[in-house]
Coordinates of C-alpha atoms in Angstrom, one line a residue:
M1 CA 7.2 -0.2 -30.6
A2 CA 4.7 1.8 -32.6
L3 CA 4.2 5.6 -32.4
I4 CA 1.0 7.2 -31.1
T5 CA 0.6 9.9 -33.7
A6 CA -2.2 12.0 -35.2
S7 CA -2.7 15.3 -36.8
S8 CA -2.3 18.1 -34.3
S9 CA -1.8 21.8 -34.2
G10 CA 1.4 21.2 -32.3
N11 CA -0.1 22.8 -29.1
D12 CA -0.8 19.6 -27.2
P13 CA -0.5 20.4 -23.6
E14 CA 1.1 17.0 -22.9
R15 CA 4.0 18.0 -25.1
E16 CA 4.6 21.4 -23.5
P17 CA 8.0 21.6 -21.7
L18 CA 7.4 20.3 -18.1
L19 CA 8.8 23.4 -16.5
G20 CA 8.0 26.2 -18.9
A21 CA 11.2 26.6 -21.1
Q22 CA 10.5 27.1 -24.8
L23 CA 10.4 23.8 -26.7
P24 CA 11.9 23.9 -30.2
D25 CA 9.5 23.2 -33.0
D26 CA 10.3 19.7 -34.1
S27 CA 6.7 18.5 -34.8
S28 CA 7.8 17.6 -38.3
S29 CA 11.2 16.2 -37.4
D30 CA 12.0 12.5 -37.0
V31 CA 14.6 12.6 -34.3
S32 CA 15.0 9.4 -32.4
K33 CA 16.4 8.9 -28.9
N34 CA 17.0 5.8 -26.8
Y35 CA 15.2 6.1 -23.5
A36 CA 14.1 3.5 -20.9
S37 CA 14.9 0.6 -23.2
V38 CA 12.8 1.8 -26.1
D39 CA 13.3 3.9 -29.2
V40 CA 11.3 7.1 -28.6
R41 CA 10.8 9.2 -31.7
A42 CA 9.9 12.9 -31.5
A43 CA 6.6 13.0 -33.3
T44 CA 3.3 15.0 -33.2
L45 CA 1.1 13.5 -30.5
V46 CA -2.5 12.6 -30.5
D47 CA -5.0 15.1 -29.1
Q48 CA -5.4 15.1 -25.3
D49 CA -8.9 13.4 -25.4
E50 CA -7.6 10.6 -27.7
T51 CA -4.5 10.2 -25.5
E52 CA -6.6 9.7 -22.4
T53 CA -8.6 7.1 -24.1
S54 CA -5.6 5.2 -25.4
L55 CA -4.2 4.7 -21.9
E56 CA -6.9 2.1 -21.2
D57 CA -6.5 0.6 -24.7
V58 CA -4.5 -2.4 -23.3
P59 CA -4.3 -5.6 -25.5
E60 CA -6.6 -8.3 -24.3
H61 CA -3.8 -10.8 -23.9
K62 CA -2.4 -8.6 -21.2
R63 CA -5.6 -8.9 -19.1
Q64 CA -5.1 -12.2 -17.3
L65 CA -6.8 -11.5 -13.9
G66 CA -10.5 -12.1 -13.3
L67 CA -12.8 -11.5 -10.3
L68 CA -11.2 -14.2 -8.1
S69 CA -7.6 -13.1 -8.8
A70 CA -8.5 -9.4 -8.2
A71 CA -10.2 -10.2 -4.9
S72 CA -7.2 -12.5 -4.0
L73 CA -4.8 -9.6 -4.6
I74 CA -6.8 -7.5 -2.1
F75 CA -7.4 -10.4 0.3
N76 CA -3.8 -11.6 0.3
R77 CA -2.5 -8.1 0.8
V78 CA -4.8 -7.3 3.7
I79 CA -4.6 -10.5 5.6
G80 CA -1.0 -11.1 6.3
T81 CA 0.7 -10.6 9.6
G82 CA -1.6 -7.9 11.2
I83 CA -4.4 -10.1 12.6
F84 CA -1.9 -12.6 14.0
A85 CA 0.8 -10.2 15.2
T86 CA -0.7 -6.8 16.2
P87 CA -3.5 -7.6 18.8
S88 CA -1.0 -7.3 21.6
V89 CA 0.2 -3.9 20.4
I90 CA -3.4 -2.7 19.9
L91 CA -4.5 -3.9 23.3
R92 CA -1.5 -2.3 25.0
S93 CA -2.1 1.0 23.2
S94 CA -5.9 1.1 24.0
G95 CA -5.4 -0.1 27.6
S96 CA -8.6 -2.1 27.8
V97 CA -10.4 -5.0 26.0
G98 CA -13.5 -2.9 25.2
L99 CA -11.6 0.0 23.8
S100 CA -9.4 -2.3 21.7
L101 CA -12.6 -3.8 20.1
I102 CA -13.8 -0.2 19.4
M103 CA -10.5 0.6 17.7
W104 CA -10.9 -2.5 15.4
L105 CA -14.4 -1.2 14.4
L106 CA -13.0 2.3 13.8
G107 CA -10.2 0.9 11.7
A108 CA -12.7 -1.2 9.7
T109 CA -14.8 1.9 9.1
V110 CA -11.8 3.9 7.8
A111 CA -10.8 1.0 5.6
L112 CA -14.3 0.6 4.1
C113 CA -14.4 4.3 3.3
G114 CA -11.0 4.0 1.7
T115 CA -12.2 1.1 -0.3
A116 CA -15.1 3.2 -1.7
V117 CA -12.7 6.1 -2.5
Y118 CA -10.3 3.8 -4.4
I119 CA -13.1 2.1 -6.3
E120 CA -14.1 5.6 -7.6
L121 CA -10.5 6.4 -8.5
G122 CA -9.9 3.0 -10.0
T123 CA -13.0 3.1 -12.2
G124 CA -12.2 6.7 -13.3
L125 CA -8.6 5.8 -14.1
P126 CA -8.4 2.1 -14.8
R127 CA -4.6 1.8 -15.3
N128 CA -1.7 0.2 -13.6
G129 CA 0.0 2.3 -10.9
G130 CA -2.5 3.0 -8.2
E131 CA -1.9 6.1 -6.1
K132 CA 0.7 7.4 -8.6
N133 CA -2.0 7.9 -11.3
Y134 CA -4.4 9.6 -8.9
L135 CA -1.8 12.0 -7.4
E136 CA -0.6 12.9 -10.9
F137 CA -4.2 13.5 -12.1
I138 CA -5.1 15.7 -9.1
Y139 CA -1.8 17.6 -8.5
Q140 CA -0.7 18.5 -12.0
R141 CA 1.6 21.5 -11.2
P142 CA 4.5 21.7 -10.9
K143 CA 4.7 18.8 -13.4
L144 CA 6.4 15.7 -12.1
L145 CA 6.8 17.0 -8.6
I146 CA 4.2 14.7 -7.1
T147 CA 5.5 11.8 -9.2
C148 CA 9.0 12.3 -7.8
I149 CA 7.8 12.4 -4.2
Y150 CA 5.7 9.2 -4.8
A151 CA 8.6 7.5 -6.5
M152 CA 10.7 8.0 -3.3
Y153 CA 8.0 6.3 -1.2
A154 CA 7.7 3.5 -3.7
V155 CA 11.4 2.9 -3.8
L156 CA 12.6 3.6 -0.2
T157 CA 9.7 2.2 2.0
G158 CA 10.1 -1.4 2.9
W159 CA 6.5 -2.4 2.5
Q160 CA 7.1 -6.1 3.2
A161 CA 9.6 -5.6 6.1
A162 CA 7.1 -5.9 9.0
S163 CA 5.5 -9.0 7.4
C164 CA 9.0 -10.6 6.9
S165 CA 9.8 -10.0 10.5
V166 CA 6.7 -11.8 11.7
F167 CA 7.4 -14.7 9.2
G168 CA 10.9 -15.1 10.8
E169 CA 9.5 -15.1 14.4
Y170 CA 6.7 -17.6 13.7
T171 CA 8.9 -19.9 11.7
L172 CA 11.5 -20.2 14.6
H173 CA 8.7 -20.5 17.1
A174 CA 7.4 -23.5 15.1
I175 CA 10.8 -25.1 15.3
D176 CA 11.1 -24.7 19.1
P177 CA 8.2 -23.1 21.0
S178 CA 9.9 -23.6 24.3
K179 CA 13.1 -21.6 23.6
P180 CA 13.4 -18.0 22.4
P181 CA 15.6 -17.7 19.3
S182 CA 18.8 -15.7 19.2
P183 CA 18.4 -12.0 18.0
I184 CA 19.9 -12.6 14.6
A185 CA 18.0 -15.8 13.7
P186 CA 14.6 -14.3 13.0
R187 CA 16.3 -11.7 10.8
L188 CA 18.0 -14.3 8.7
A189 CA 14.8 -16.2 8.4
S190 CA 13.0 -13.0 7.3
V191 CA 15.6 -12.3 4.6
A192 CA 15.3 -15.9 3.4
C193 CA 11.5 -15.4 3.1
I194 CA 11.7 -12.3 0.9
T195 CA 14.4 -14.0 -1.2
V196 CA 12.0 -16.9 -1.9
A197 CA 9.3 -14.4 -2.8
L198 CA 11.7 -12.6 -5.2
L199 CA 12.6 -15.8 -7.0
L200 CA 9.0 -16.9 -7.3
H201 CA 7.6 -13.7 -8.8
G202 CA 10.8 -12.8 -10.6
T203 CA 11.6 -16.1 -12.3
M204 CA 8.4 -18.2 -12.1
L205 CA 5.5 -15.8 -12.5
K206 CA 2.6 -18.3 -13.1
A207 CA 3.8 -20.6 -10.3
G208 CA 4.1 -17.6 -8.0
L209 CA 0.5 -16.5 -8.7
R210 CA -0.8 -20.0 -8.2
I211 CA 0.9 -20.3 -4.8
Q212 CA -0.3 -16.8 -3.9
N213 CA -3.9 -17.6 -4.7
T214 CA -3.7 -20.9 -2.8
L215 CA -2.3 -19.2 0.3
G216 CA -5.1 -16.6 0.1
L217 CA -7.8 -19.4 0.3
F218 CA -5.7 -21.2 3.0
K219 CA -5.5 -18.2 5.3
L220 CA -9.3 -17.7 5.0
V221 CA -9.8 -21.2 6.2
V222 CA -7.3 -20.7 9.1
L223 CA -9.0 -17.5 10.3
I224 CA -12.5 -19.0 10.2
G225 CA -11.0 -21.9 12.3
I226 CA -9.7 -19.5 14.9
A227 CA -13.0 -17.6 15.0
F228 CA -15.1 -20.7 15.5
S229 CA -12.7 -22.2 18.1
G230 CA -13.0 -19.0 20.2
L231 CA -16.7 -18.9 19.9
A232 CA -16.9 -22.6 20.9
S233 CA -14.8 -21.9 23.9
L234 CA -17.1 -19.0 25.0
L235 CA -20.1 -21.4 24.6
Q236 CA -18.3 -24.1 26.6
V237 CA -18.5 -26.6 23.7
K238 CA -16.9 -30.0 24.6
G239 CA -13.3 -30.1 23.4
F240 CA -13.0 -26.3 23.6
R241 CA -13.6 -25.8 27.3
L242 CA -10.9 -24.1 29.5
E243 CA -10.3 -25.0 33.1
N244 CA -9.6 -21.3 34.0
P245 CA -11.2 -19.2 31.3
P246 CA -10.1 -15.5 31.1
R247 CA -12.4 -12.8 32.5
N248 CA -11.9 -10.4 29.6
Y249 CA -15.6 -10.1 28.9
E250 CA -16.7 -9.2 32.4
W251 CA -18.0 -5.6 32.2
D252 CA -15.8 -4.1 34.9
K253 CA -12.7 -5.8 33.4
M254 CA -13.5 -4.8 29.8
W255 CA -12.9 -1.1 30.3
E256 CA -10.2 -1.3 32.9
G257 CA -7.1 0.8 31.9
S258 CA -8.8 2.6 28.9
L259 CA -6.6 5.4 27.4
K260 CA -3.9 5.1 30.1
G261 CA -1.3 5.8 27.4
G262 CA -2.9 9.0 26.2
A263 CA -3.8 10.2 22.7
N264 CA -0.5 9.3 21.1
A265 CA -0.8 5.7 22.4
F266 CA -4.4 5.5 21.1
V267 CA -3.3 6.7 17.6
T268 CA -0.4 4.3 17.6
G269 CA -2.8 1.5 18.2
L270 CA -5.2 2.8 15.6
F271 CA -2.2 2.9 13.1
N272 CA -1.7 -0.8 13.9
V273 CA -5.4 -1.5 13.3
I274 CA -5.4 0.4 10.0
W275 CA -2.2 -1.3 8.9
C276 CA -4.1 -4.6 9.4
F277 CA -6.6 -3.4 6.7
I278 CA -4.0 -1.9 4.4
G279 CA -4.4 -3.4 0.9
Y280 CA -7.9 -2.3 -0.1
S281 CA -6.3 -0.5 -3.0
N282 CA -4.0 -3.4 -4.0
A283 CA -5.9 -4.4 -7.1
N284 CA -5.6 -0.7 -8.3
Y285 CA -1.9 -1.3 -9.0
A286 CA -2.7 -3.9 -11.6
L287 CA -6.0 -2.7 -13.2
A288 CA -4.5 -2.8 -16.7
E289 CA -4.0 -6.6 -16.2
I290 CA -7.6 -7.2 -15.0
R291 CA -10.4 -8.3 -17.4
D292 CA -13.2 -5.7 -17.6
P293 CA -11.5 -3.7 -14.8
V294 CA -14.3 -1.3 -14.0
R295 CA -16.9 -4.0 -13.4
T296 CA -14.4 -6.3 -11.7
I297 CA -13.0 -3.8 -9.2
K298 CA -16.6 -2.7 -8.2
R299 CA -17.3 -6.3 -7.2
A300 CA -13.9 -7.6 -6.0
A301 CA -13.0 -4.8 -3.6
P302 CA -16.2 -4.8 -1.5
L303 CA -16.3 -8.6 -1.6
A304 CA -12.8 -8.9 -0.2
M305 CA -13.0 -6.1 2.4
L306 CA -16.4 -7.0 3.8
S307 CA -15.1 -10.6 4.2
V308 CA -12.0 -9.3 5.9
T309 CA -13.9 -7.1 8.3
L310 CA -16.2 -9.8 9.5
V311 CA -13.4 -12.3 10.0
Y312 CA -11.2 -9.8 11.8
I313 CA -13.9 -8.9 14.4
L314 CA -14.6 -12.6 15.0
V315 CA -11.0 -13.5 15.4
N316 CA -10.4 -10.8 18.0
V317 CA -13.4 -12.0 19.9
A318 CA -11.9 -15.5 19.8
Y319 CA -8.5 -14.4 21.0
L320 CA -10.0 -12.6 24.0
A321 CA -12.2 -15.6 24.8
V322 CA -9.3 -17.9 25.2
V323 CA -6.2 -15.8 26.3
D324 CA -6.1 -13.5 29.3
K325 CA -5.6 -9.8 28.6
E326 CA -2.2 -9.6 30.3
E327 CA -0.9 -12.6 28.5
I328 CA -1.9 -11.1 25.2
I329 CA -0.1 -7.8 26.0
G330 CA 3.0 -9.8 26.9
S331 CA 2.8 -12.2 24.0
G332 CA 4.6 -10.0 21.4
R333 CA 3.7 -11.3 17.9
I334 CA 2.6 -14.9 18.8
V335 CA -0.9 -14.4 20.2
A336 CA -2.4 -16.8 17.6
A337 CA -0.1 -19.5 18.7
L338 CA -0.9 -18.9 22.3
H339 CA -4.6 -19.1 21.4
F340 CA -4.3 -22.7 20.1
G341 CA -1.7 -23.6 22.8
K342 CA -4.3 -22.7 25.5
L343 CA -6.9 -24.9 23.8
W344 CA -4.8 -27.9 22.7
G345 CA -1.3 -27.7 24.1
V346 CA 2.2 -27.0 22.8
N347 CA 1.9 -29.3 19.7
A348 CA -1.0 -27.3 18.5
E349 CA 0.9 -24.1 19.2
R350 CA 3.7 -25.3 17.0
A351 CA 1.3 -26.3 14.2
V352 CA -0.4 -22.9 14.3
S353 CA 3.0 -21.2 14.1
V354 CA 3.6 -23.0 10.7
I355 CA 0.1 -22.0 9.5
V356 CA 0.7 -18.3 10.4
A357 CA 4.1 -18.3 8.8
M358 CA 2.5 -19.6 5.5
S359 CA -0.2 -17.0 5.7
T360 CA 2.4 -14.3 6.1
L361 CA 4.2 -15.6 3.1
G362 CA 1.0 -15.1 1.0
N363 CA 0.9 -11.5 2.1
I364 CA 4.5 -11.0 1.2
L365 CA 4.0 -12.5 -2.2
A366 CA 0.9 -10.2 -2.9
T367 CA 2.8 -7.1 -1.7
L368 CA 5.9 -7.8 -3.7
F369 CA 3.9 -8.6 -6.8
T370 CA 2.2 -5.2 -6.9
H371 CA 5.0 -2.9 -5.6
G372 CA 7.6 -4.5 -7.9
R373 CA 5.3 -3.4 -10.8
V374 CA 5.0 0.1 -9.4
V375 CA 8.8 0.4 -9.5
Q376 CA 8.8 -1.0 -13.0
E377 CA 6.2 1.6 -14.2
L378 CA 8.3 4.4 -12.7
G379 CA 11.3 3.0 -14.7
R380 CA 9.3 2.7 -17.9
E381 CA 8.3 6.3 -17.7
G382 CA 11.9 7.4 -17.1
V383 CA 11.3 8.8 -13.7
L384 CA 13.9 6.7 -11.9
P385 CA 17.7 6.8 -12.4
F386 CA 18.9 3.8 -14.5
S387 CA 15.4 3.6 -16.0
S388 CA 16.3 1.1 -18.6
F389 CA 17.3 -1.4 -15.9
F390 CA 14.1 -1.0 -13.9
A391 CA 11.9 -0.9 -17.0
S392 CA 13.0 -4.3 -18.3
S393 CA 10.9 -7.5 -18.0
K394 CA 13.8 -9.6 -19.2
P395 CA 14.7 -12.4 -19.0
F396 CA 11.7 -14.0 -17.3
N397 CA 8.9 -11.8 -18.6
A398 CA 8.6 -10.3 -15.1
P399 CA 9.7 -7.0 -13.5
F400 CA 12.8 -8.7 -11.8
A401 CA 14.6 -5.4 -11.3
G402 CA 11.7 -3.7 -9.6
L403 CA 11.2 -6.8 -7.4
M404 CA 14.9 -6.9 -6.6
E405 CA 14.9 -3.3 -5.5
Q406 CA 12.1 -4.0 -3.1
W407 CA 14.0 -7.1 -1.9
L408 CA 17.1 -5.0 -1.2
V409 CA 15.3 -2.2 0.8
T410 CA 13.2 -4.8 2.8
S411 CA 16.3 -6.8 3.6
A412 CA 18.2 -3.8 4.7
I413 CA 15.4 -2.6 7.0
V414 CA 15.0 -6.1 8.5
L415 CA 18.7 -6.4 9.3
L416 CA 19.4 -2.8 10.5
V417 CA 16.5 -1.8 12.8
P418 CA 17.2 -2.5 16.5
P419 CA 15.6 -5.9 17.6
G420 CA 13.3 -4.6 20.4
D421 CA 11.6 -2.0 18.2
A422 CA 12.0 -3.6 14.8
Y423 CA 8.5 -4.8 14.2
L424 CA 6.6 -1.8 15.4
F425 CA 9.0 0.7 13.7
M426 CA 8.7 -1.2 10.4
L427 CA 4.9 -1.2 10.7
N428 CA 4.7 2.5 11.5
V429 CA 7.2 3.4 8.7
S430 CA 4.8 1.6 6.3
S431 CA 1.6 3.0 7.8
Y432 CA 2.5 6.7 8.2
P433 CA 3.5 7.3 4.5
L434 CA 0.2 5.7 3.4
A435 CA -1.7 8.0 5.7
L436 CA 0.1 10.9 4.0
I437 CA -0.7 9.6 0.5
N438 CA -4.3 8.9 1.4
M439 CA -4.7 12.4 2.9
F440 CA -3.6 14.0 -0.4
V441 CA -5.5 11.6 -2.6
S442 CA -8.8 12.0 -0.7
G443 CA -8.3 15.7 -0.1
G444 CA -8.0 16.2 -3.9
L445 CA -11.1 14.1 -4.4
V446 CA -13.0 16.2 -1.8
F447 CA -12.0 19.4 -3.8
I448 CA -13.2 17.9 -7.1
H449 CA -16.6 17.1 -5.5
L450 CA -17.1 20.5 -3.9
P451 CA -20.2 22.4 -5.3
D452 CA -19.5 25.6 -7.1
A453 CA -21.3 27.6 -4.4
W454 CA -18.5 26.7 -1.9
L455 CA -15.7 27.8 -4.1
P456 CA -14.3 31.2 -5.2
V457 CA -14.6 32.0 -8.9
R458 CA -10.9 31.4 -9.5
L459 CA -11.1 27.8 -8.1
R460 CA -14.3 26.9 -10.0
A461 CA -12.4 26.8 -13.3
L462 CA -9.7 24.7 -11.8
R463 CA -12.2 22.2 -10.4
S464 CA -14.2 22.0 -13.6
S465 CA -10.9 21.3 -15.6
Y466 CA -10.7 17.8 -14.1
D467 CA -13.8 16.7 -16.0
W468 CA -14.3 13.9 -13.5
H469 CA -17.1 11.5 -14.4
P470 CA -16.2 8.0 -13.2
P471 CA -18.6 5.0 -13.5
F472 CA -18.7 4.8 -9.7
K473 CA -18.8 7.6 -7.2
A474 CA -18.3 7.3 -3.5
W475 CA -20.7 9.3 -1.3
K476 CA -19.3 12.7 -0.5
I477 CA -19.6 12.1 3.2
V478 CA -17.6 8.9 2.9
T479 CA -14.8 10.7 1.0
L480 CA -14.8 13.6 3.6
F481 CA -14.6 11.1 6.5
F482 CA -11.7 9.3 4.9
F483 CA -9.9 12.6 4.3
L484 CA -10.5 13.8 7.9
S485 CA -9.4 10.5 9.4
N486 CA -6.1 10.6 7.5
I487 CA -5.5 14.2 8.7
F488 CA -6.0 12.9 12.2
L489 CA -3.6 10.0 11.6
V490 CA -1.0 12.3 10.2
A491 CA -1.1 14.9 12.9
V492 CA -1.6 13.1 16.2
P493 CA 1.6 11.0 16.2
L494 CA 3.4 14.3 16.7
V495 CA 1.8 14.7 20.2
P496 CA 4.1 13.3 22.9
P497 CA 2.8 10.1 24.6
A498 CA 1.5 10.2 28.2
R499 CA 4.1 9.9 31.0
G500 CA 5.1 6.4 31.6
F501 CA 4.1 5.1 28.1
R502 CA 6.7 4.5 25.5
V503 CA 5.9 4.0 21.8
Y504 CA 9.3 2.3 21.3
D505 CA 11.8 0.8 23.7
A506 CA 14.9 2.5 22.4
L507 CA 13.8 4.8 19.6
P508 CA 12.1 8.3 19.9
Y509 CA 8.3 8.2 19.4
W510 CA 8.5 10.6 16.5
L511 CA 11.1 8.7 14.4
H512 CA 8.7 7.1 11.9
V513 CA 7.1 10.5 11.3
L514 CA 10.5 12.0 10.7
V515 CA 11.5 9.2 8.3
A516 CA 8.3 9.7 6.3
W517 CA 8.7 13.5 5.9
C518 CA 12.4 13.1 5.1
I519 CA 11.4 10.8 2.2
S520 CA 9.0 13.5 1.0
F521 CA 11.7 16.1 1.1
L522 CA 14.1 13.8 -0.7
G523 CA 11.5 13.5 -3.4
V524 CA 11.4 17.3 -3.7
A525 CA 15.2 17.5 -3.9
Y526 CA 15.3 14.8 -6.5
W527 CA 12.6 16.7 -8.6
Y528 CA 14.6 19.9 -8.3
V529 CA 17.9 18.3 -9.5
W530 CA 16.3 16.2 -12.2
C531 CA 13.7 18.7 -13.6
V532 CA 15.3 22.1 -12.8
W533 CA 19.0 22.1 -12.1
L534 CA 20.2 19.5 -14.6
P535 CA 18.1 20.8 -17.5
R536 CA 19.4 24.4 -16.9
R537 CA 23.0 23.2 -16.9
G538 CA 22.5 20.9 -19.8
G539 CA 20.5 23.3 -22.0
Y540 CA 17.5 21.0 -22.5
V541 CA 13.9 20.6 -21.4
L542 CA 12.0 17.5 -20.3
V543 CA 9.0 16.6 -22.4
R544 CA 6.4 13.8 -21.8
D545 CA 5.6 11.8 -24.9
W546 CA 3.1 9.0 -25.5
V547 CA 4.4 5.7 -27.0
R548 CA 3.0 2.3 -27.7
D549 CA 5.2 -0.8 -26.9
D550 CA 5.6 -3.7 -29.2
D551 CA 3.0 -5.7 -27.3
G552 CA 0.4 -2.9 -27.9
T553 CA 0.5 -1.3 -24.5
P554 CA 0.4 2.5 -24.4
R555 CA 2.5 4.5 -21.9
R556 CA 4.2 7.8 -21.2
V557 CA 7.9 8.4 -21.3
V558 CA 9.9 11.5 -20.3
R559 CA 12.6 12.6 -22.8
K560 CA 15.1 15.3 -23.1
V561 CA 14.9 17.9 -25.9
K562 CA 17.7 20.3 -26.6
V563 CA 16.9 24.0 -26.4
T564 CA 18.3 25.9 -29.4

């Protein structure tokens, strides 16, 4: 590992104590300290401008992902279980066929605005880490507070839990479509799925990526097949005709039951739609591993998301062309299997269940690939306890510890959440924190883009200090809409549902909101203990240093410096 050093006056703002205690003058010292599996030596750091530039100075051999792989990361993350599993939940929440289709269009609009926002952020800060980098850039004081809060979300949210649950259900449905499985069987199948994903990405990185990319192409073919089969049924093409086709598209039937669950039910459904589009920022987690990241992300993200939007709308039209509204509402997570069962019988239903399970596996692989690296980056910076463990890429040149942490949390959620509410609760626990994160990220970007005339003099200096000039800028109205939509998604779930409508069967409607805010407060508590209480008791301050690993990759670490 090489040091990042240069002549400096010793006043580098990055080397100031993180919480204001006086740092001893050791700019000429050569004190070394083991931290996060590397030898970090106290040394004068480069100037801030040079430091910012060095962050993107990643060795070329580390950049292995091109346009196709970047688009596949997004496509695989977005298309997983949602389009196969949530239409019944969305239709129940909206109350009508027409309103459910409007909700899909609203969700697509929010997702495309979010895509533009994250392209701007990714081109401005082309580094690994995604939202962590953007939150740290925008909310710089108190130092490390936003990092600790984000770390709790990264570590404690089972991002793959809902997808694993659907994999288990579809796998068992493929084995025997005529008999419902025992309550424990889908859970065990779900844990087996996340275990396979862990072993692939943790011990066979190249094989895991090949399988992941193949499944991405496979699921695109599957969705196009569903879309065209539904359109063929609507047009009464031979081989796709139904004896008793549903009446979902008759005008009086389309709007029957709209908003019968109230505002809370509508937002619950909208959460489910938005969850189906989650993943537009997935390539941002691995920008340091993408060739020509600025140019690539500007092409890969729109390509992937516009394709997803078109396919999603066509697939929903196809479902409603073949399966009656009431059957979809009562179908749980197997609406895609019902679609093919209606057209070609139970054997086709079984085959489609296998296809959907494999598609879900692709989503799980893409999610685990990126979030395991987020945990590793938090370990490499010394933010997490046992940082040396999480920072390591040994012995398989992959972040096995970060992947294993995600495996452990996901498995625990899958096994512990009550069966009747398991899927929806896991989905909402994943969606609500993302709405919170997106609200703060887009809110900060709105502030950066505000004209001087709209700001008091005191805030103008703060805004100008960001010096934000990314190669791509989203339209201000797009950023504002994304910000307001996330405020809506954060606030409305606190409104009680209409009488007679239940978000969950056995859990209170506000539980996923409580869990998300508890994770935030846990992050604040962790920050206070790690950055305030322990340094006061131990007589040291925390300082962020820049280092360069043996492979040439620059990064930041947090180290302790004794106060004399």
